[in-house]
Tab-separated table of C-alpha atoms in Angstrom:
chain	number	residue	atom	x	y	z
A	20	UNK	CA	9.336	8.753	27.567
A	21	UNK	CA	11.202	9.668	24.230
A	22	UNK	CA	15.025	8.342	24.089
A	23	UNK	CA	17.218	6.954	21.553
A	24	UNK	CA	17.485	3.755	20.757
A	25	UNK	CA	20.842	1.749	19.072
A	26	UNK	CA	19.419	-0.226	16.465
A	27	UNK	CA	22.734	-0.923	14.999
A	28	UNK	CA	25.944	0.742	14.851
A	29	UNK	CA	27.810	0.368	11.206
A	30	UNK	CA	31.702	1.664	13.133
A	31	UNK	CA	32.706	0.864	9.352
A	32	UNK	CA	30.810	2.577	7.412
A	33	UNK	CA	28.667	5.373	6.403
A	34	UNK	CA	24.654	5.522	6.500
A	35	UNK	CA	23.155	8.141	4.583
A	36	UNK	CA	19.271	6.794	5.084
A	37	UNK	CA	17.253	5.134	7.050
A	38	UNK	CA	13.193	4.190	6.339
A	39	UNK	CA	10.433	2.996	7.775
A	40	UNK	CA	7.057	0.804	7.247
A	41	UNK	CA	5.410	-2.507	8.583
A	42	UNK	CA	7.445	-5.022	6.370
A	43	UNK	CA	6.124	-8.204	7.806
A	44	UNK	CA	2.743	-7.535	8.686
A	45	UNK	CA	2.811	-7.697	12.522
A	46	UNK	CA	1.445	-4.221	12.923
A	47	UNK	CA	5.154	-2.845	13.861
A	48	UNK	CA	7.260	-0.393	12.243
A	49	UNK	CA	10.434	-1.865	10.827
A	50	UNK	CA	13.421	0.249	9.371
A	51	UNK	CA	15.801	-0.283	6.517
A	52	UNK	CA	18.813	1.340	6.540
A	53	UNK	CA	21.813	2.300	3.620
A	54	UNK	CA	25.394	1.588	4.312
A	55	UNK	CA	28.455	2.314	1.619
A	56	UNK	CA	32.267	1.966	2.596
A	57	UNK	CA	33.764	5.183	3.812
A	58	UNK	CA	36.903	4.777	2.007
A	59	UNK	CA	35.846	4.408	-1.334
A	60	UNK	CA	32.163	4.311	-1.588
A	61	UNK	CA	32.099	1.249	-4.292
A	62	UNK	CA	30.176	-1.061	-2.241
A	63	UNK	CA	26.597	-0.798	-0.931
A	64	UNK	CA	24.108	-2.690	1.691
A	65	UNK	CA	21.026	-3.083	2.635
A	66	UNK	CA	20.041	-3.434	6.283
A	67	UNK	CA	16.862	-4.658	7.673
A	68	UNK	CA	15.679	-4.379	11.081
A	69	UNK	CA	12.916	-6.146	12.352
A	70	UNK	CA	11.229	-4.603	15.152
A	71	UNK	CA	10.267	-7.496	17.435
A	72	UNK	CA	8.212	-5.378	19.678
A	73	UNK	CA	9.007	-3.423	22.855
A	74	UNK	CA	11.994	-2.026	20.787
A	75	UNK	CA	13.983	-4.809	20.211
A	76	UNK	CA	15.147	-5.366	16.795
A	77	UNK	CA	16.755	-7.895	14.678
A	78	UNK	CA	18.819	-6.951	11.790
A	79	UNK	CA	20.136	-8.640	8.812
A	80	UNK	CA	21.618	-7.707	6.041
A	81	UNK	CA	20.607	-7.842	2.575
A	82	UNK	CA	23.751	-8.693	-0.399
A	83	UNK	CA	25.908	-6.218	-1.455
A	84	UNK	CA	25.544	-3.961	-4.247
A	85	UNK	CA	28.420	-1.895	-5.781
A	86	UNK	CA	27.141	1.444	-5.852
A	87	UNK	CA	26.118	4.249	-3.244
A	88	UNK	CA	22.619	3.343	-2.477
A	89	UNK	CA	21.231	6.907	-1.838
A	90	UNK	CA	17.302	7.290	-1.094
A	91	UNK	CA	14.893	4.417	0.009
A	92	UNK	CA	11.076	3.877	0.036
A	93	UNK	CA	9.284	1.497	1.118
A	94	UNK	CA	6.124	0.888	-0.608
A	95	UNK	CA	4.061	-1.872	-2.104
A	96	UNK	CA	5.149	-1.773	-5.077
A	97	UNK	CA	3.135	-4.776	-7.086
A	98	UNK	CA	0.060	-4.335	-5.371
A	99	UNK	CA	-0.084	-7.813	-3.019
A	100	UNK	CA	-0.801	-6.216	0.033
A	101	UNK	CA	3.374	-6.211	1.256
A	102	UNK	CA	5.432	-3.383	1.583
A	103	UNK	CA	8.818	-3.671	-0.902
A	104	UNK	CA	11.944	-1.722	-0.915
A	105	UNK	CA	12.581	0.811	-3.271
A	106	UNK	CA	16.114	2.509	-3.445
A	107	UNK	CA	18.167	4.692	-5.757
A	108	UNK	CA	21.735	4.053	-6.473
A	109	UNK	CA	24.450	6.571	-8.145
A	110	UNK	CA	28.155	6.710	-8.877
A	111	UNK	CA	30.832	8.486	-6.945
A	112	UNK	CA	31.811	11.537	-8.347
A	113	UNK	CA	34.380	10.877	-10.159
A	114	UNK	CA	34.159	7.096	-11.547
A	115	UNK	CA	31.427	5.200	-12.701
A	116	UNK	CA	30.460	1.813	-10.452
A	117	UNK	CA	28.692	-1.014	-12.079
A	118	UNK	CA	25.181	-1.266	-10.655
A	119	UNK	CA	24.246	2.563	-10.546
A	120	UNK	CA	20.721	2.865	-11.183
A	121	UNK	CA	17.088	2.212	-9.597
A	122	UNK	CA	16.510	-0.870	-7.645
A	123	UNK	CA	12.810	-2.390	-6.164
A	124	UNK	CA	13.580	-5.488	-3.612
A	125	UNK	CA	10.227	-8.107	-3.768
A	126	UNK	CA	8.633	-8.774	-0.444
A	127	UNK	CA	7.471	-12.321	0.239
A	128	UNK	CA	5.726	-11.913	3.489
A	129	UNK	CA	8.636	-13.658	5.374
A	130	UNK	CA	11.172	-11.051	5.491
A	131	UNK	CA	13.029	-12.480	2.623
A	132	UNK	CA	13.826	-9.842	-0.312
A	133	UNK	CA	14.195	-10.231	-4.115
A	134	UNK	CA	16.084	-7.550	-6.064
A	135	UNK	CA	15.320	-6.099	-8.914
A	136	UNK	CA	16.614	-3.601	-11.666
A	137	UNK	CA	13.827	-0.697	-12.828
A	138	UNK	CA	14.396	-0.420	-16.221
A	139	UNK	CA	17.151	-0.794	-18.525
A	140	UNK	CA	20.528	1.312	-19.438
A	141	UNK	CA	22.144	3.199	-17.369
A	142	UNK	CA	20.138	5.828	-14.586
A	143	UNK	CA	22.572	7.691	-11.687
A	144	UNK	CA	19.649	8.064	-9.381
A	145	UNK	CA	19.988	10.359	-7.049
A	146	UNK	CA	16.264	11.093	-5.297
A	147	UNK	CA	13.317	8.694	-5.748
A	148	UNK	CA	9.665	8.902	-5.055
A	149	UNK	CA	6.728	6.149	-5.943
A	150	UNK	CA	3.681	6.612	-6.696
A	151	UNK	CA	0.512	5.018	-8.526
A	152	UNK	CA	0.678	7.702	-12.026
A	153	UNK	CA	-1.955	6.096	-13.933
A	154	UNK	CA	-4.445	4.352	-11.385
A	155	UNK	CA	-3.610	1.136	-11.821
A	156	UNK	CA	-2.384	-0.086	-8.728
A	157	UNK	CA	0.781	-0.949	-9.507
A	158	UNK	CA	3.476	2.077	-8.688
A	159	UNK	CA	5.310	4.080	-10.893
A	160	UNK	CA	9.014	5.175	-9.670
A	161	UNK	CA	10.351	8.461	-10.707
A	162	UNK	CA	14.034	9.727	-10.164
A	163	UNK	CA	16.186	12.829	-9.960
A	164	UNK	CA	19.808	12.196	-11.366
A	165	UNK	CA	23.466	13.973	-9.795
A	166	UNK	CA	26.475	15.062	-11.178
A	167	UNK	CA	25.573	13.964	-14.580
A	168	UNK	CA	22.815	10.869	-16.811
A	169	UNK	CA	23.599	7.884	-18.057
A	170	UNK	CA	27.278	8.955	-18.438
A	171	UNK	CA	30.027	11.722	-17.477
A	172	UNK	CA	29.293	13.697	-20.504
A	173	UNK	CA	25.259	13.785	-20.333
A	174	UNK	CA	23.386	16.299	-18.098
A	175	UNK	CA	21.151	15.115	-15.265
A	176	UNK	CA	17.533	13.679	-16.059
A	177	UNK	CA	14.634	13.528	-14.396
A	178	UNK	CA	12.947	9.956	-15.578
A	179	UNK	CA	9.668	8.297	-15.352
A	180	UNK	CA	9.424	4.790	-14.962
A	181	UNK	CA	6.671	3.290	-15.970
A	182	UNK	CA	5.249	0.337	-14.341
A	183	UNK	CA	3.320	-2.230	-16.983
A	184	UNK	CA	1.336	-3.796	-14.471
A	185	UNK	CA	3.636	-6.621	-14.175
A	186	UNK	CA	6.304	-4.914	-12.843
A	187	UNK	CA	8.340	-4.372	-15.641
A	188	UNK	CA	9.280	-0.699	-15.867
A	189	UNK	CA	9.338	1.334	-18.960
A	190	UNK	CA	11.912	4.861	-18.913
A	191	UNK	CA	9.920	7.908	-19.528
A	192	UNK	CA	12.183	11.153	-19.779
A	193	UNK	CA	10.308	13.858	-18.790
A	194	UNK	CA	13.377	16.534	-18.662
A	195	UNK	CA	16.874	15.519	-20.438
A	196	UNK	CA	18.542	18.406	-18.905
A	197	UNK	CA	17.290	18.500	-15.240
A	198	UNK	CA	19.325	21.345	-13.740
A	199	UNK	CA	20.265	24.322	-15.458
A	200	UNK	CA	24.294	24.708	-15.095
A	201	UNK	CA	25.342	21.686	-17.240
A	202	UNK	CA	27.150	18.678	-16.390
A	203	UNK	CA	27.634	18.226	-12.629
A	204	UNK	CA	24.941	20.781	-11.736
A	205	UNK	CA	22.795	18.025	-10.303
A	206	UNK	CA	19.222	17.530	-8.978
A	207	UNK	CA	17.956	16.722	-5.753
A	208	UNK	CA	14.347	15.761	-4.762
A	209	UNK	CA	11.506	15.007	-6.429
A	210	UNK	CA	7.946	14.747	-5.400
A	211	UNK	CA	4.372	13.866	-7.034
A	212	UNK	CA	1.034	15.708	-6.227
A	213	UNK	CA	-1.506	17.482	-8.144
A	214	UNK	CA	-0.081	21.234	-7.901
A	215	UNK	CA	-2.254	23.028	-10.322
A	216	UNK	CA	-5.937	21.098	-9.327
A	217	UNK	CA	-6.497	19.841	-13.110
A	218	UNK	CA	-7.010	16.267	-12.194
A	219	UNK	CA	-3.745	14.910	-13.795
A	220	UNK	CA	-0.319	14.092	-11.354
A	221	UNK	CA	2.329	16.642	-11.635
A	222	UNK	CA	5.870	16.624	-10.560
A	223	UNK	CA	8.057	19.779	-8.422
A	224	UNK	CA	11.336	18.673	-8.564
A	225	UNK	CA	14.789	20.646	-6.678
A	226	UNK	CA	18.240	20.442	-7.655
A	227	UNK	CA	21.779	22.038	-6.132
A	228	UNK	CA	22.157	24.526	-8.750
A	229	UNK	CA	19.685	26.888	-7.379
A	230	UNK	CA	16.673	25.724	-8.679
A	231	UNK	CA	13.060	24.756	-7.834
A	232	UNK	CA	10.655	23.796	-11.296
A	233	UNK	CA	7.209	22.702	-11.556
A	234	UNK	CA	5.979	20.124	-14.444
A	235	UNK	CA	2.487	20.748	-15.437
A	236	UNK	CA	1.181	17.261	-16.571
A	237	UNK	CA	-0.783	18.187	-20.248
A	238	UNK	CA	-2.849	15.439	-19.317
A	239	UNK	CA	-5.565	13.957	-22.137
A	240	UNK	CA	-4.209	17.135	-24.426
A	241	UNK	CA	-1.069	16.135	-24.665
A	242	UNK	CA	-0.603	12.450	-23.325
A	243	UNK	CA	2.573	11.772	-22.020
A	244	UNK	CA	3.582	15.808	-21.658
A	245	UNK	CA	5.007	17.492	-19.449
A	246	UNK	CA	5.287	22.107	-19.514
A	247	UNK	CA	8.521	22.888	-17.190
A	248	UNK	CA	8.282	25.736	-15.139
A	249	UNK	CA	11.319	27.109	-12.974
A	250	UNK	CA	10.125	29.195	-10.377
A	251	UNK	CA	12.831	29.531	-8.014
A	252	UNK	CA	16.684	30.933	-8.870
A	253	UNK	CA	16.868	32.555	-5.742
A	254	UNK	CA	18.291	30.426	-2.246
A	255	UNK	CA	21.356	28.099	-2.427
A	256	UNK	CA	21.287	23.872	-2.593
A	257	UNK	CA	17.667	22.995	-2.747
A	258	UNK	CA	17.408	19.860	-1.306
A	259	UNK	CA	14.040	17.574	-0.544
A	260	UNK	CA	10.534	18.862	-1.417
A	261	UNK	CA	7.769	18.101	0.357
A	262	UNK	CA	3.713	18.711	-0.008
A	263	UNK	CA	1.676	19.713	2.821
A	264	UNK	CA	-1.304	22.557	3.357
A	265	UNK	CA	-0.018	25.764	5.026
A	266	UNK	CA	-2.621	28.325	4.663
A	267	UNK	CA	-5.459	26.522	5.016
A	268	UNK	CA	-7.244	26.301	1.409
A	269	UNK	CA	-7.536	22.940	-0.867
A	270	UNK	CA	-4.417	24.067	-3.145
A	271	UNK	CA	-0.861	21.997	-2.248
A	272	UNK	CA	1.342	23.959	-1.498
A	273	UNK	CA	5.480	23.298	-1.234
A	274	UNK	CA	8.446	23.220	1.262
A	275	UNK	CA	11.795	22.786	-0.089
A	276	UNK	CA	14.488	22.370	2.748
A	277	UNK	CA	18.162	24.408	1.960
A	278	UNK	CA	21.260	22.013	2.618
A	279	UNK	CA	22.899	23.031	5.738
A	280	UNK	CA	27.000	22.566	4.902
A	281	UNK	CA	26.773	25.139	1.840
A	282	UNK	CA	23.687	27.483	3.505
A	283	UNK	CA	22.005	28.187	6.774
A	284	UNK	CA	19.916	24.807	6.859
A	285	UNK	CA	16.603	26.931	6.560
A	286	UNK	CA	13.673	25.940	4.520
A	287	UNK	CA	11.482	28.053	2.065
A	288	UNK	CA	7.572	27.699	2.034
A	289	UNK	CA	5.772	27.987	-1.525
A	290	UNK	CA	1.911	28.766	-1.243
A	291	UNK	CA	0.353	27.903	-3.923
A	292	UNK	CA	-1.759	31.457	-4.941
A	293	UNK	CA	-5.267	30.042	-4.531
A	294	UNK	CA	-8.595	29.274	-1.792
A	295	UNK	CA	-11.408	27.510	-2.689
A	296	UNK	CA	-13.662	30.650	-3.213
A	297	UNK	CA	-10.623	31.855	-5.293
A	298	UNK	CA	-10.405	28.936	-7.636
A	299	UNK	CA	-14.699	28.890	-8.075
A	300	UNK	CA	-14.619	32.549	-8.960
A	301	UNK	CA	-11.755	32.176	-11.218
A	302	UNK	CA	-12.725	28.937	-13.526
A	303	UNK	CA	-16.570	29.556	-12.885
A	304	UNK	CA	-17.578	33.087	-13.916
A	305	UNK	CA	-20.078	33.457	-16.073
A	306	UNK	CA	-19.212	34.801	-19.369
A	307	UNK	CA	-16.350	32.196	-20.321
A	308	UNK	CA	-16.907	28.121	-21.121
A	309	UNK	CA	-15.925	25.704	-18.297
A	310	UNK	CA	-16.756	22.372	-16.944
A	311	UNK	CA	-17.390	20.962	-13.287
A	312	UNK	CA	-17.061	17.306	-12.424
A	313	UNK	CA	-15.688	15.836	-8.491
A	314	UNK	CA	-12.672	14.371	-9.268
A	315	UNK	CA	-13.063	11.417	-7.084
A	316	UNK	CA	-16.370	9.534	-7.891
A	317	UNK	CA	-17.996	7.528	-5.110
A	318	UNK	CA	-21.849	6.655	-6.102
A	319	UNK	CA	-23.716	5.381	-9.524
A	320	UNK	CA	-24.251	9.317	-10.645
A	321	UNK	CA	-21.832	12.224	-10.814
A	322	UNK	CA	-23.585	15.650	-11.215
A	323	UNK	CA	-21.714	17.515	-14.214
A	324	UNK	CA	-22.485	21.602	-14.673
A	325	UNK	CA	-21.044	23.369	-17.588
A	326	UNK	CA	-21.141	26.876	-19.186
A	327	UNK	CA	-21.617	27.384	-23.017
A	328	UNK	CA	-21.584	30.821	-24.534
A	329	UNK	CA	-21.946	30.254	-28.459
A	330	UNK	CA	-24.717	28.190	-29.948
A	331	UNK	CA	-23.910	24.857	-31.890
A	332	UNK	CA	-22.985	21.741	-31.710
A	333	UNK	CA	-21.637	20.249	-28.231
A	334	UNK	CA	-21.066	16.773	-27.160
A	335	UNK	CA	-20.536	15.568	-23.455
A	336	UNK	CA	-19.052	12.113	-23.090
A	337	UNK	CA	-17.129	10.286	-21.064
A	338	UNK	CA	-13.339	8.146	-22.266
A	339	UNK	CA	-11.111	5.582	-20.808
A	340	UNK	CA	-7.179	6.037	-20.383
A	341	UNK	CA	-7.003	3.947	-23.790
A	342	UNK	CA	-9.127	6.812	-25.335
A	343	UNK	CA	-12.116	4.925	-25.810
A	344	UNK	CA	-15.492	6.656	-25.844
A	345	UNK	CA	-16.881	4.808	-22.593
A	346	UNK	CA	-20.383	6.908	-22.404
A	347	UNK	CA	-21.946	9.800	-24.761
A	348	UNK	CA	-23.477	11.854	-21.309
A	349	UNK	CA	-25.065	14.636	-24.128
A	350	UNK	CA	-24.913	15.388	-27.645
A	351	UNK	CA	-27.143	17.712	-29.698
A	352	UNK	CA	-27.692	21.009	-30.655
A	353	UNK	CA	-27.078	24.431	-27.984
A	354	UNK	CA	-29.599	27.148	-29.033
A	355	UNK	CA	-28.830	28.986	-26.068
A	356	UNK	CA	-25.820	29.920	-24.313
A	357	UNK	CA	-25.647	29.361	-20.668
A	358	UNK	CA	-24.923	27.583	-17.505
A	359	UNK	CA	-26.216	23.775	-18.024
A	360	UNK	CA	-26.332	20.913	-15.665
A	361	UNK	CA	-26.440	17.287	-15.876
A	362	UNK	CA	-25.539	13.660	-14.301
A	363	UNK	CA	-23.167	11.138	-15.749
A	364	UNK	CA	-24.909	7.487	-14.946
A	365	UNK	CA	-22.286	5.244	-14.069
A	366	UNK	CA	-25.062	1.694	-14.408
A	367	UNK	CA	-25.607	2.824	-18.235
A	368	UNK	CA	-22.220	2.556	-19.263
A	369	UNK	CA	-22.778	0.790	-23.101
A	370	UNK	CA	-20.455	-2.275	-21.296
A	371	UNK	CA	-22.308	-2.556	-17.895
A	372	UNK	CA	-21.633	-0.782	-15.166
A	373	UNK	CA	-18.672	1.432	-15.491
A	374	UNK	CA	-15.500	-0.226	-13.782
A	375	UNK	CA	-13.266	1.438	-11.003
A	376	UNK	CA	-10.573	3.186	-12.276
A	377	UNK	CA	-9.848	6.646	-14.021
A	378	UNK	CA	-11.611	8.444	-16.887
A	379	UNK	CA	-11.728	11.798	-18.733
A	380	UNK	CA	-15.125	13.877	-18.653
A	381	UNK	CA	-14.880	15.471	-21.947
A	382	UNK	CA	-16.693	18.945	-23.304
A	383	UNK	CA	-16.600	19.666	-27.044
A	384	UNK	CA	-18.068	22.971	-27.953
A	385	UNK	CA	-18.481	25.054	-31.177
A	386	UNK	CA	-15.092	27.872	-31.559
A	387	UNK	CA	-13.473	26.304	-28.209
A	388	UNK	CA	-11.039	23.391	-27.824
A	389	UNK	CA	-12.299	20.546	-25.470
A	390	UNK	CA	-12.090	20.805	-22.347
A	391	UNK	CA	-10.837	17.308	-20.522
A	392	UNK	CA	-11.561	16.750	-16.306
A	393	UNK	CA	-9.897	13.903	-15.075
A	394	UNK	CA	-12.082	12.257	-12.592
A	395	UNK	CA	-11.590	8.870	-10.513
A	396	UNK	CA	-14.490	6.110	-9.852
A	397	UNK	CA	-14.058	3.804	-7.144
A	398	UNK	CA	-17.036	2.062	-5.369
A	399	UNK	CA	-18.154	-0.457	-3.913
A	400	UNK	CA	-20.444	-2.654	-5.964
């Protein structure tokens, strides 16, 4: 039967978050929780409760931090197999405090937690989310800024951090000037998916100016770009997005929740305008050049169909996030336009067998620019 349970009360102090995930390995779900001083906020704590089973828990705390630790995820972040602590830290209002910024806390199996700063320079996180960008297996960590950046005169950011594969986190800006509205507009949430079905990871991101905006990753293109489309001026204090499947098709769509002390606490759906059928007819008809590739390669051969419409030359090949020309699939001469297919061997790879991990299925075509599919190889060998 469902009931509460008291698994600690902070009389003290305020707790804006609480998260959850199998810290030490036992098979059940632990919970960290935030805690800052009500009186003046300056001072920050972890809290980590150990479920012991049959809803007991133990909690200790972890040392304190002066800042307002915000959001927390937990999340391997270093790819060991143990779930760390990720959390994002801003200023008050008014003053800056001395550890704002973006914080992962190393797991070492035994409950015991190692903090760590995510990048360098100043970063008044606000919203975090983690994810694996580049298919590495080691997690990126991106961040929404509020009030203002990396001081009270700079406009919000929304920031990519980079993870090296040692854990050592590189700042990507993907927007200097998050929310529209200037200094103290602020953003809110931020979340990760592939939106537009191109293969590459694109961010939706919210803020409490009014505002909902969509960054189309350029992908292979344009590496490292991002397009920024607002597409929502409309309801008041968007808060957290979140990805799910409303209507059914294979296209993400959005929810984006309203905060409740300045609104009605409702939430707005976004379908994303697509179906399957929709998207095939659309990219596939004949009379215009496209490519077809599954993004998520399982087996030693990936069936690739294309469409040409103008004879000469075309080469087919396949590259490697460095660039690298990893297989030529077809090169020669088109002496007819039309609808083509083909297979990409994985086993003839000029290096042996082509590795797990992520690629680029490239088309170059005479009077077109190339056209890049992002595609993902993981099997067992």
């Amino acid at each position: 039967m469902w009931g509460p349970k008291n698994v600690k009360n902070e009389s003290d102090r305020y707790c804006l978050e609480i998260a959850a995930g199998d810290l030490d390995g036992d098979g059940d779900i632990d919970a960290v929780s935030n805690h800052f001083d009500i009186d003046s906020g300056s001072t920050g704590f972890l809290a980590i409760h150990r479920n012991n089973g049959g809803g007991v828990f133990t909690t200790t705390t972890l040392p304190s931090i002066q800042t307002r630790i915000r959001q927390i995820r937990i999340v391997d972040i270093n790819n060991d197999g143990l779930r760390d602590i990720v959390i994002a830290c801003n200023t008050q209002r008014f003053n800056w405090q001395t550890q704002t910024g973006v914080y992962w806390y190393k797991n070492d199996g035994g409950m015991n937690f190692t903090r760590y700063l995510v990048g360098t320079g100043r970063c008044n996180a606000w919203k975090v989310f983690c994810i694996d960008f580049n298919g590495d297996n080691h997690k990126e960590i991106v961040v929404t800024e509020e009030w203002w950046g990396e001081n009270s005169s700079s406009p919000c950011r929304l920031i990519l951090f980079k993870n090296n594969g040692a854990e050592t986190f590189n700042p990507q800006i993907i927007d200097p000037n998050l929310a529209p509205g200037g200094i103290g507009a602020g953003g809110a949430g931020v979340i990760c998916a592939d939106f537009d079905k191109d293969g590459d990871m694109d961010f939706v991101a919210c803020g409490r100016n009014y505002w909902v905006a969509w960054y189309d990753n350029l992908g292979p293109t344009s590496p490292g770009s991002f397009s920024k489309h607002i597409f929502d001026t409309q309801w008041q204090l968007f808060d957290l997005p979140y990805t799910t499947y409303l209507d059914g098709d294979s296209c993400c769509d959005l929810i984006v929740s309203i905060d409740g002390y300045s609104d009605d606490g409702r939430f707005v759906a976004y379908l994303s305008p697509c179906s399957t059928a929709a998207v095939e007819e659309t990219k596939y008809t004949y009379g215009t050049n496209w490519m077809k590739v599954l993004t998520i390669i399982s087996s030693n051969f990936a069936k690739v169909e294309y469409s040409i419409q103008d004879r000469g030359e075309i080469r087919l090949d396949v590259i490697d996030m460095a660039g690298r020309t990893v297989q030529v699939i077809e090169q020669g001469y088109c002496s007819q336009p039309g609808v083509y297919k083909t297979a990409w061997n994985l086993t003839k790879e000029p290096r042996g067998s082509t590795s797990n991990g992520i690629y680029f299925v490239r088309l170059k075509a005479k009077n077109i620019p190339p056209i890049v599919k992002k595609v993902t190889v993981i099997r067992n060998r």
